Amino acid sequence: MPVYRRKSPFSDHPRRVLIAPDKFKGTLTSEAAARAIEKGLRRAWPKVKTTRIVLTDGGEGFMELMVRQTGGRIRTAKTIDAAGRPCQAKWGVLGNDRTAVIGLTSASGIAQLPARLLNPEKTTNLGTGELLAKAAAQGYREILIGLGGSATTEGGISLAKVIGYSFIDIDGSEIDLNGAGMTKLAGIVPPKHLPKAQFIVATDVDNPLFGPKGAAYQFAPQKGADAAMVKRLDAGLRRLARIVKRDLGKDLAKEPGAGAAGGCGYGLMAFFNAKRENGFQLVRRLTGLDTLVRQHDLVITGEGCFDRTSLLGKAPSQLGELARKLKRPVWALCGRVNLPLSRSPFDRIAALSTKQNPGPPPDSLSPTQHANRLEHLAYEEACEYSINRSCNRCVRQA
């Protein structure tokens, strides 16, 4: 009589797994999410070999990823945060030793400020501007700027001030270099000489500078702006665009990415002649991501919420498309999923929260609790995968 034996569910699994989640906004950093997923996989697949990388499209973790993957080095500098308080900020040099990389989040990020200091009419990017000026002064010919997670909505005027631009009001006095100051802008005086470096803006945000889809309406509320402030900030950004067009002859307000980081995308393009690149594609090109994907049997990514906006160029979706192009299976482990699997680039997708089982409110849990839940989700998905694979490969013995 034939006997059907099934292999152990934990013996049938991918040998090499690339773990590359984006941040779970408000709950877990990309690195914390990657560690949690790795722990879950190792519980299910003890012998699995894993590689963790921070997935970023220009925001949090951008500088660190670029430095680590290219064999570069991280530097620190004294500067100020978005509220003007002294701080130590990090910036990096890539392994080619000619390219500097600066993430806006290090000095000017919203995560650096307590809630009481969130006010996009007062916050500035002066600290990040000082890092840009330092990198240019040290002779780096290419400077990458990762945009995302900023605490500001001031069109990048404070970045430009550091390299010599003057922004004046109707009386010829310098305006405040913040969102409120923009509403008083009457003229722009450019410097005689710009830095010789080529500036490259990395962002996945395609928003224009102003309007319903612009920097103020789309992003200022999460930085502390109420409805009335949003209208004032949008008016200031419109004013900035008019005066840049008049005084500098540049019409860039509708360029994709102009609205990134409170208009810093626009400011860098207008004042630094920066070239904009999709953040994920820049990371892909400079870190050899294609080769890394090919070296693994499975790719796992994820983010806080997978919804229709995820398909508009966000890093997890782009990684999913890349993995499938390179014929590697790809999973997504997310906080929430608001789209069916058929509309995603993933072979498998799972979430901590569903309509049928929403779970506890995210703000009621600590980061450790969120990490534990994500670890368990990874464990469950790995176990289910192994069981299903083993069931489909039953060994028939006489």
Short mmCIF file of C-alpha atoms in Angstrom, two decimals:
data_model
loop_
_atom_site.label_atom_id
_atom_site.label_comp_id
_atom_site.label_asym_id
_atom_site.label_seq_id
_atom_site.Cartn_x
_atom_site.Cartn_y
_atom_site.Cartn_z
CA MET A 1 0.00 0.00 0.00
CA PRO A 2 1.49 3.37 -0.97
CA VAL A 3 2.50 5.76 1.83
CA TYR A 4 2.50 9.55 1.44
CA ARG A 5 5.03 11.37 3.54
CA ARG A 6 5.31 15.14 3.71
CA LYS A 7 8.62 16.82 4.35
CA SER A 8 8.97 19.02 7.43
CA PRO A 9 7.31 22.39 6.71
CA PHE A 10 10.49 24.16 7.77
CA SER A 11 12.79 22.28 5.40
CA ASP A 12 11.29 23.68 2.20
CA HIS A 13 12.05 27.38 1.89
CA PRO A 14 14.16 29.90 -0.03
CA ARG A 15 17.80 29.76 1.02
CA ARG A 16 18.62 33.44 0.52
CA VAL A 17 16.16 36.23 1.27
CA LEU A 18 16.58 39.96 0.66
CA ILE A 19 14.60 41.96 3.24
CA ALA A 20 14.00 45.54 2.11
CA PRO A 21 10.97 47.26 3.68
CA ASP A 22 10.18 50.94 3.61
CA LYS A 23 9.32 52.68 6.88
CA PHE A 24 6.00 51.99 8.60
CA LYS A 25 5.21 55.65 9.05
CA GLY A 26 4.61 56.66 12.65
CA THR A 27 5.37 53.19 14.02
CA LEU A 28 8.61 51.63 12.71
CA THR A 29 11.68 52.82 10.88
CA SER A 30 12.78 50.87 7.81
CA GLU A 31 15.63 49.29 9.79
CA ALA A 32 13.35 48.29 12.67
CA ALA A 33 10.85 46.76 10.24
CA ALA A 34 13.62 44.82 8.49
CA ARG A 35 14.91 43.43 11.80
CA ALA A 36 11.41 42.34 12.82
CA ILE A 37 10.80 40.57 9.51
CA GLU A 38 14.19 38.88 9.75
CA LYS A 39 13.45 37.57 13.25
CA GLY A 40 10.14 36.13 12.08
CA LEU A 41 11.75 34.40 9.11
CA ARG A 42 14.50 32.89 11.27
CA ARG A 43 11.93 31.45 13.66
CA ALA A 44 10.27 29.65 10.75
CA TRP A 45 13.38 28.99 8.67
CA PRO A 46 16.35 28.69 11.08
CA LYS A 47 18.89 28.05 8.32
CA VAL A 48 17.82 30.88 6.02
CA LYS A 49 20.47 33.40 4.93
CA THR A 50 19.21 36.97 4.94
CA THR A 51 20.36 40.37 3.76
CA ARG A 52 18.74 43.47 5.24
CA ILE A 53 18.71 46.83 3.52
CA VAL A 54 16.78 50.01 4.22
CA LEU A 55 14.45 50.74 1.33
CA THR A 56 14.24 54.43 0.62
CA ASP A 57 13.26 56.69 -2.22
CA GLY A 58 14.97 59.81 -0.89
CA GLY A 59 13.57 60.18 2.60
CA GLU A 60 14.54 58.56 5.89
CA GLY A 61 17.57 56.28 5.60
CA PHE A 62 18.57 57.53 2.14
CA MET A 63 22.01 58.80 3.10
CA GLU A 64 22.87 55.79 5.24
CA LEU A 65 21.84 53.31 2.54
CA MET A 66 23.82 55.06 -0.18
CA VAL A 67 26.92 55.21 1.99
CA ARG A 68 26.72 51.61 3.18
CA GLN A 69 26.00 50.08 -0.21
CA THR A 70 28.81 51.97 -1.96
CA GLY A 71 31.44 51.48 0.74
CA GLY A 72 31.51 55.16 1.65
CA ARG A 73 31.77 56.93 4.99
CA ILE A 74 29.55 59.01 7.24
CA ARG A 75 30.53 62.40 8.58
CA THR A 76 28.98 64.66 11.22
CA ALA A 77 28.72 68.41 11.45
CA LYS A 78 27.40 70.95 13.92
CA THR A 79 24.41 72.80 12.52
CA ILE A 80 20.80 73.66 13.50
CA ASP A 81 17.52 71.82 13.23
CA ALA A 82 14.33 73.10 11.60
CA ALA A 83 13.43 75.06 14.74
CA GLY A 84 16.86 76.72 14.92
CA ARG A 85 18.19 74.63 17.80
CA PRO A 86 21.84 73.45 17.73
CA CYS A 87 22.22 69.86 16.58
CA GLN A 88 24.67 67.33 15.19
CA ALA A 89 23.71 66.22 11.70
CA LYS A 90 25.08 63.41 9.58
CA TRP A 91 26.02 63.51 5.93
CA GLY A 92 27.97 61.10 3.78
CA VAL A 93 30.50 60.50 1.05
CA LEU A 94 29.99 57.66 -1.41
CA GLY A 95 32.60 55.04 -2.13
CA ASN A 96 33.72 56.86 -5.28
CA ASP A 97 35.05 59.64 -3.00
CA ARG A 98 33.71 62.38 -5.26
CA THR A 99 29.99 62.31 -4.44
CA ALA A 100 28.51 63.74 -1.25
CA VAL A 101 25.07 62.66 -0.08
CA ILE A 102 22.83 64.60 2.27
CA GLY A 103 19.42 63.63 3.61
CA LEU A 104 17.07 66.46 4.50
CA THR A 105 15.80 64.48 7.47
CA SER A 106 19.10 64.65 9.37
CA ALA A 107 19.02 68.38 10.15
CA SER A 108 15.57 69.50 8.97
CA GLY A 109 13.41 66.46 9.54
CA ILE A 110 10.02 66.51 11.18
CA ALA A 111 11.10 63.58 13.35
CA GLN A 112 13.71 65.79 15.05
CA LEU A 113 11.09 68.15 16.52
CA PRO A 114 8.62 67.74 19.38
CA ALA A 115 4.99 68.39 18.47
CA ARG A 116 5.01 71.80 20.16
CA LEU A 117 7.62 73.08 17.67
CA LEU A 118 5.86 71.91 14.51
CA ASN A 119 4.93 75.08 12.65
CA PRO A 120 5.74 75.33 8.92
CA GLU A 121 5.38 79.12 9.03
CA LYS A 122 8.41 79.25 11.34
CA THR A 123 10.59 76.23 10.53
CA THR A 124 13.49 76.43 8.06
CA ASN A 125 16.06 74.31 6.23
CA LEU A 126 19.03 76.49 7.15
CA GLY A 127 20.76 73.56 8.86
CA THR A 128 20.58 71.44 5.72
CA GLY A 129 21.72 74.43 3.66
CA GLU A 130 24.85 74.61 5.79
CA LEU A 131 25.56 70.95 5.03
CA LEU A 132 25.16 71.59 1.29
CA ALA A 133 27.50 74.56 1.45
CA LYS A 134 30.06 72.54 3.45
CA ALA A 135 30.03 69.69 0.93
CA ALA A 136 30.42 72.12 -1.99
CA ALA A 137 33.25 74.00 -0.24
CA GLN A 138 35.12 70.71 0.30
CA GLY A 139 35.20 70.16 -3.43
CA TYR A 140 32.66 67.41 -4.02
CA ARG A 141 31.60 67.66 -7.63
CA GLU A 142 28.32 65.81 -7.21
CA ILE A 143 25.95 66.29 -4.30
CA LEU A 144 22.89 64.10 -3.85
CA ILE A 145 20.06 65.43 -1.73
CA GLY A 146 17.40 63.05 -0.45
CA LEU A 147 14.07 64.80 0.07
CA GLY A 148 11.35 63.59 2.38
CA GLY A 149 10.25 63.94 5.97
CA SER A 150 10.91 67.67 6.18
CA ALA A 151 9.36 69.91 8.83
CA THR A 152 9.14 72.90 6.48
CA THR A 153 7.07 74.56 3.78
CA GLU A 154 9.22 77.43 2.52
CA GLY A 155 10.11 76.59 -1.07
CA GLY A 156 13.79 76.03 -0.32
CA ILE A 157 14.62 79.70 0.23
CA SER A 158 16.64 78.98 3.36
CA LEU A 159 18.76 76.45 1.43
CA ALA A 160 19.49 79.12 -1.18
CA LYS A 161 20.37 81.77 1.39
CA VAL A 162 23.39 79.77 2.51
CA ILE A 163 24.96 79.88 -0.97
CA GLY A 164 24.45 83.61 -1.39
CA TYR A 165 20.91 84.37 -2.54
CA SER A 166 19.12 87.33 -0.97
CA PHE A 167 15.35 87.38 -0.50
CA ILE A 168 14.01 90.86 0.16
CA ASP A 169 10.71 92.54 0.96
CA ILE A 170 9.26 95.68 -0.59
CA ASP A 171 11.53 97.87 1.57
CA GLY A 172 14.68 96.00 0.55
CA SER A 173 15.05 94.24 3.89
CA GLU A 174 15.77 90.53 4.21
CA ILE A 175 12.66 88.45 4.81
CA ASP A 176 12.44 85.68 7.37
CA LEU A 177 13.52 82.46 5.67
CA ASN A 178 10.40 80.49 6.48
CA GLY A 179 6.83 79.95 5.35
CA ALA A 180 5.62 83.23 6.82
CA GLY A 181 8.48 85.14 5.20
CA MET A 182 7.47 83.99 1.72
CA THR A 183 4.28 86.07 1.89
CA LYS A 184 6.43 89.23 2.13
CA LEU A 185 8.82 88.38 -0.70
CA ALA A 186 9.24 91.18 -3.23
CA GLY A 187 12.58 90.42 -4.91
CA ILE A 188 15.41 87.93 -5.29
CA VAL A 189 19.07 88.83 -5.71
CA PRO A 190 21.18 85.89 -6.94
CA PRO A 191 24.84 85.41 -5.97
CA LYS A 192 27.60 86.27 -8.45
CA HIS A 193 28.85 82.68 -8.40
CA LEU A 194 27.11 79.40 -7.72
CA PRO A 195 28.85 76.28 -6.35
CA LYS A 196 30.49 74.27 -9.11
CA ALA A 197 28.98 71.01 -7.92
CA GLN A 198 26.21 69.20 -9.79
CA PHE A 199 23.23 68.88 -7.45
CA ILE A 200 20.84 65.94 -7.80
CA VAL A 201 17.48 65.84 -6.04
CA ALA A 202 16.23 62.38 -5.10
CA THR A 203 12.49 62.04 -4.48
CA ASP A 204 9.54 59.90 -5.51
CA VAL A 205 7.11 62.78 -4.97
CA ASP A 206 5.70 64.13 -8.25
CA ASN A 207 3.66 66.97 -6.74
CA PRO A 208 3.84 70.51 -8.18
CA LEU A 209 4.85 73.45 -6.02
CA PHE A 210 1.40 74.90 -5.30
CA GLY A 211 -2.29 74.24 -5.80
CA PRO A 212 -4.54 71.41 -4.54
CA LYS A 213 -1.81 68.83 -5.14
CA GLY A 214 1.03 71.13 -4.10
CA ALA A 215 3.36 71.23 -1.14
CA ALA A 216 1.07 73.16 1.23
CA TYR A 217 -2.23 71.37 0.67
CA GLN A 218 -0.78 67.88 0.46
CA PHE A 219 1.91 67.91 3.12
CA ALA A 220 1.70 70.96 5.43
CA PRO A 221 -1.11 69.57 7.65
CA GLN A 222 1.15 66.73 8.84
CA LYS A 223 3.76 69.38 9.74
CA GLY A 224 1.42 71.28 12.05
CA ALA A 225 -0.55 73.54 9.71
CA ASP A 226 -4.27 74.14 10.15
CA ALA A 227 -6.58 74.97 7.23
CA ALA A 228 -5.97 78.72 7.43
CA MET A 229 -2.19 78.26 7.55
CA VAL A 230 -2.31 75.93 4.56
CA LYS A 231 -3.96 78.68 2.50
CA ARG A 232 -1.33 81.22 3.58
CA LEU A 233 1.52 78.84 2.79
CA ASP A 234 0.07 78.06 -0.64
CA ALA A 235 -0.24 81.78 -1.36
CA GLY A 236 3.40 82.24 -0.33
CA LEU A 237 4.54 79.45 -2.65
CA ARG A 238 2.60 81.03 -5.54
CA ARG A 239 4.25 84.35 -4.77
CA LEU A 240 7.68 82.72 -4.71
CA ALA A 241 7.07 81.12 -8.12
CA ARG A 242 5.99 84.45 -9.66
CA ILE A 243 9.04 86.28 -8.39
CA VAL A 244 11.45 83.51 -9.38
CA LYS A 245 10.00 83.63 -12.89
CA ARG A 246 10.34 87.43 -13.00
CA ASP A 247 13.78 87.80 -11.40
CA LEU A 248 15.50 84.57 -12.44
CA GLY A 249 13.61 83.68 -15.59
CA LYS A 250 12.76 80.17 -14.41
CA ASP A 251 9.30 78.63 -14.58
CA LEU A 252 9.55 75.37 -12.65
CA ALA A 253 6.53 75.34 -10.33
CA LYS A 254 4.77 72.58 -12.26
CA GLU A 255 7.81 70.36 -12.63
CA PRO A 256 7.37 66.87 -11.09
CA GLY A 257 8.90 66.91 -7.62
CA ALA A 258 8.69 70.69 -7.19
CA GLY A 259 6.40 70.17 -4.19
CA ALA A 260 8.67 67.67 -2.46
CA ALA A 261 9.77 68.49 1.10
CA GLY A 262 7.68 71.63 1.39
CA GLY A 263 8.88 72.96 -1.96
CA CYS A 264 12.56 72.16 -1.46
CA GLY A 265 12.44 70.23 -4.72
CA TYR A 266 11.47 73.48 -6.44
CA GLY A 267 14.04 75.53 -4.55
CA LEU A 268 16.89 73.19 -5.42
CA MET A 269 15.91 73.16 -9.10
CA ALA A 270 15.43 76.93 -9.24
CA PHE A 271 18.35 78.13 -7.11
CA PHE A 272 20.91 75.30 -7.43
CA ASN A 273 20.09 74.20 -11.01
CA ALA A 274 19.57 70.74 -9.53
CA LYS A 275 18.53 67.77 -11.61
CA ARG A 276 15.66 65.74 -10.25
CA GLU A 277 15.81 61.92 -10.26
CA ASN A 278 13.36 59.36 -8.98
CA GLY A 279 14.74 58.39 -5.59
CA PHE A 280 14.30 54.66 -5.99
CA GLN A 281 15.89 54.61 -9.45
CA LEU A 282 18.84 56.63 -8.14
CA VAL A 283 19.33 54.16 -5.29
CA ARG A 284 19.00 51.31 -7.78
CA ARG A 285 21.63 52.76 -10.09
CA LEU A 286 24.23 53.72 -7.51
CA THR A 287 23.95 50.75 -5.15
CA GLY A 288 23.81 47.91 -7.66
CA LEU A 289 20.36 46.87 -6.49
CA ASP A 290 19.72 44.69 -9.55
CA THR A 291 22.72 42.53 -8.69
CA LEU A 292 21.62 42.29 -5.07
CA VAL A 293 18.15 41.11 -6.08
CA ARG A 294 19.61 38.48 -8.42
CA GLN A 295 21.73 37.10 -5.58
CA HIS A 296 18.63 36.14 -3.57
CA ASP A 297 15.84 33.59 -3.99
CA LEU A 298 13.12 35.75 -2.46
CA VAL A 299 12.60 39.48 -1.93
CA ILE A 300 10.45 40.78 0.95
CA THR A 301 9.42 44.42 1.16
CA GLY A 302 6.65 46.30 2.95
CA GLU A 303 5.30 49.64 4.16
CA GLY A 304 2.83 51.06 6.62
CA CYS A 305 -0.10 51.17 4.22
CA PHE A 306 -0.31 49.72 0.73
CA ASP A 307 -2.97 51.66 -1.18
CA ARG A 308 -3.50 53.39 -4.53
CA THR A 309 -0.79 55.97 -3.77
CA SER A 310 1.70 53.12 -3.39
CA LEU A 311 1.40 52.45 -7.12
CA LEU A 312 2.45 56.02 -7.96
CA GLY A 313 6.18 55.41 -7.69
CA LYS A 314 6.66 54.49 -4.04
CA ALA A 315 9.74 52.40 -3.36
CA PRO A 316 8.09 49.07 -2.32
CA SER A 317 6.06 48.95 -5.53
CA GLN A 318 9.09 49.83 -7.63
CA LEU A 319 11.09 47.11 -5.89
CA GLY A 320 8.26 44.67 -6.58
CA GLU A 321 8.33 45.53 -10.27
CA LEU A 322 12.11 45.17 -10.36
CA ALA A 323 12.05 41.77 -8.63
CA ARG A 324 9.45 40.42 -11.02
CA LYS A 325 11.42 41.76 -13.99
CA LEU A 326 14.45 39.87 -12.68
CA LYS A 327 12.30 36.76 -12.14
CA ARG A 328 12.52 36.73 -8.36
CA PRO A 329 9.41 36.14 -6.20
CA VAL A 330 8.51 39.13 -4.07
CA TRP A 331 6.35 39.45 -0.95
CA ALA A 332 4.97 42.51 0.80
CA LEU A 333 4.29 42.60 4.54
CA CYS A 334 2.40 45.77 5.44
CA GLY A 335 0.59 47.49 8.24
CA ARG A 336 -2.59 47.79 6.17
CA VAL A 337 -3.56 46.77 2.63
CA ASN A 338 -6.28 48.69 0.83
CA LEU A 339 -5.81 47.17 -2.62
CA PRO A 340 -6.33 43.61 -3.89
CA LEU A 341 -3.33 41.43 -4.72
CA SER A 342 -4.25 41.56 -8.40
CA ARG A 343 -3.43 45.28 -8.47
CA SER A 344 -0.06 44.88 -6.79
CA PRO A 345 3.33 43.86 -8.20
CA PHE A 346 3.72 41.27 -5.44
CA ASP A 347 3.40 37.49 -5.49
CA ARG A 348 2.22 37.46 -1.90
CA ILE A 349 0.91 40.24 0.33
CA ALA A 350 -0.14 40.25 3.98
CA ALA A 351 -1.10 42.88 6.53
CA LEU A 352 -1.26 43.38 10.27
CA SER A 353 -4.63 45.10 9.92
CA THR A 354 -7.52 44.10 7.67
CA LYS A 355 -11.18 45.07 7.42
CA GLN A 356 -12.12 41.73 8.94
CA ASN A 357 -9.51 41.97 11.71
CA PRO A 358 -8.43 45.60 12.20
CA GLY A 359 -6.51 44.93 15.40
CA PRO A 360 -5.57 47.59 17.96
CA PRO A 361 -5.22 51.25 16.86
CA PRO A 362 -1.59 51.92 15.80
CA ASP A 363 -1.22 54.84 18.20
CA SER A 364 -2.10 52.58 21.13
CA LEU A 365 1.01 50.43 20.66
CA SER A 366 4.70 51.03 21.33
CA PRO A 367 7.34 50.53 18.60
CA THR A 368 8.35 47.28 20.33
CA GLN A 369 4.78 46.01 20.15
CA HIS A 370 4.54 46.95 16.48
CA ALA A 371 7.82 45.14 15.82
CA ASN A 372 6.56 42.03 17.62
CA ARG A 373 3.40 41.99 15.54
CA LEU A 374 5.37 42.35 12.30
CA GLU A 375 7.76 39.60 13.39
CA HIS A 376 4.81 37.27 14.00
CA LEU A 377 3.29 38.15 10.61
CA ALA A 378 6.57 37.24 8.89
CA TYR A 379 6.70 33.99 10.85
CA GLU A 380 3.14 33.05 9.92
CA GLU A 381 3.64 33.83 6.23
CA ALA A 382 6.88 31.83 6.11
CA CYS A 383 5.24 28.84 7.84
CA GLU A 384 2.24 28.91 5.52
CA TYR A 385 4.51 29.12 2.49
CA SER A 386 6.56 26.12 3.64
CA ILE A 387 3.50 24.03 4.43
CA ASN A 388 1.92 24.77 1.06
CA ARG A 389 5.15 24.01 -0.77
CA SER A 390 5.59 20.76 1.10
CA CYS A 391 1.99 19.72 0.46
CA ASN A 392 2.56 20.21 -3.24
CA ARG A 393 5.71 18.09 -3.12
CA CYS A 394 4.54 15.04 -1.23
CA VAL A 395 6.90 12.13 -1.63
CA ARG A 396 5.12 8.93 -2.71
CA GLN A 397 6.84 5.85 -1.33
CA ALA A 398 5.83 2.23 -1.60
#
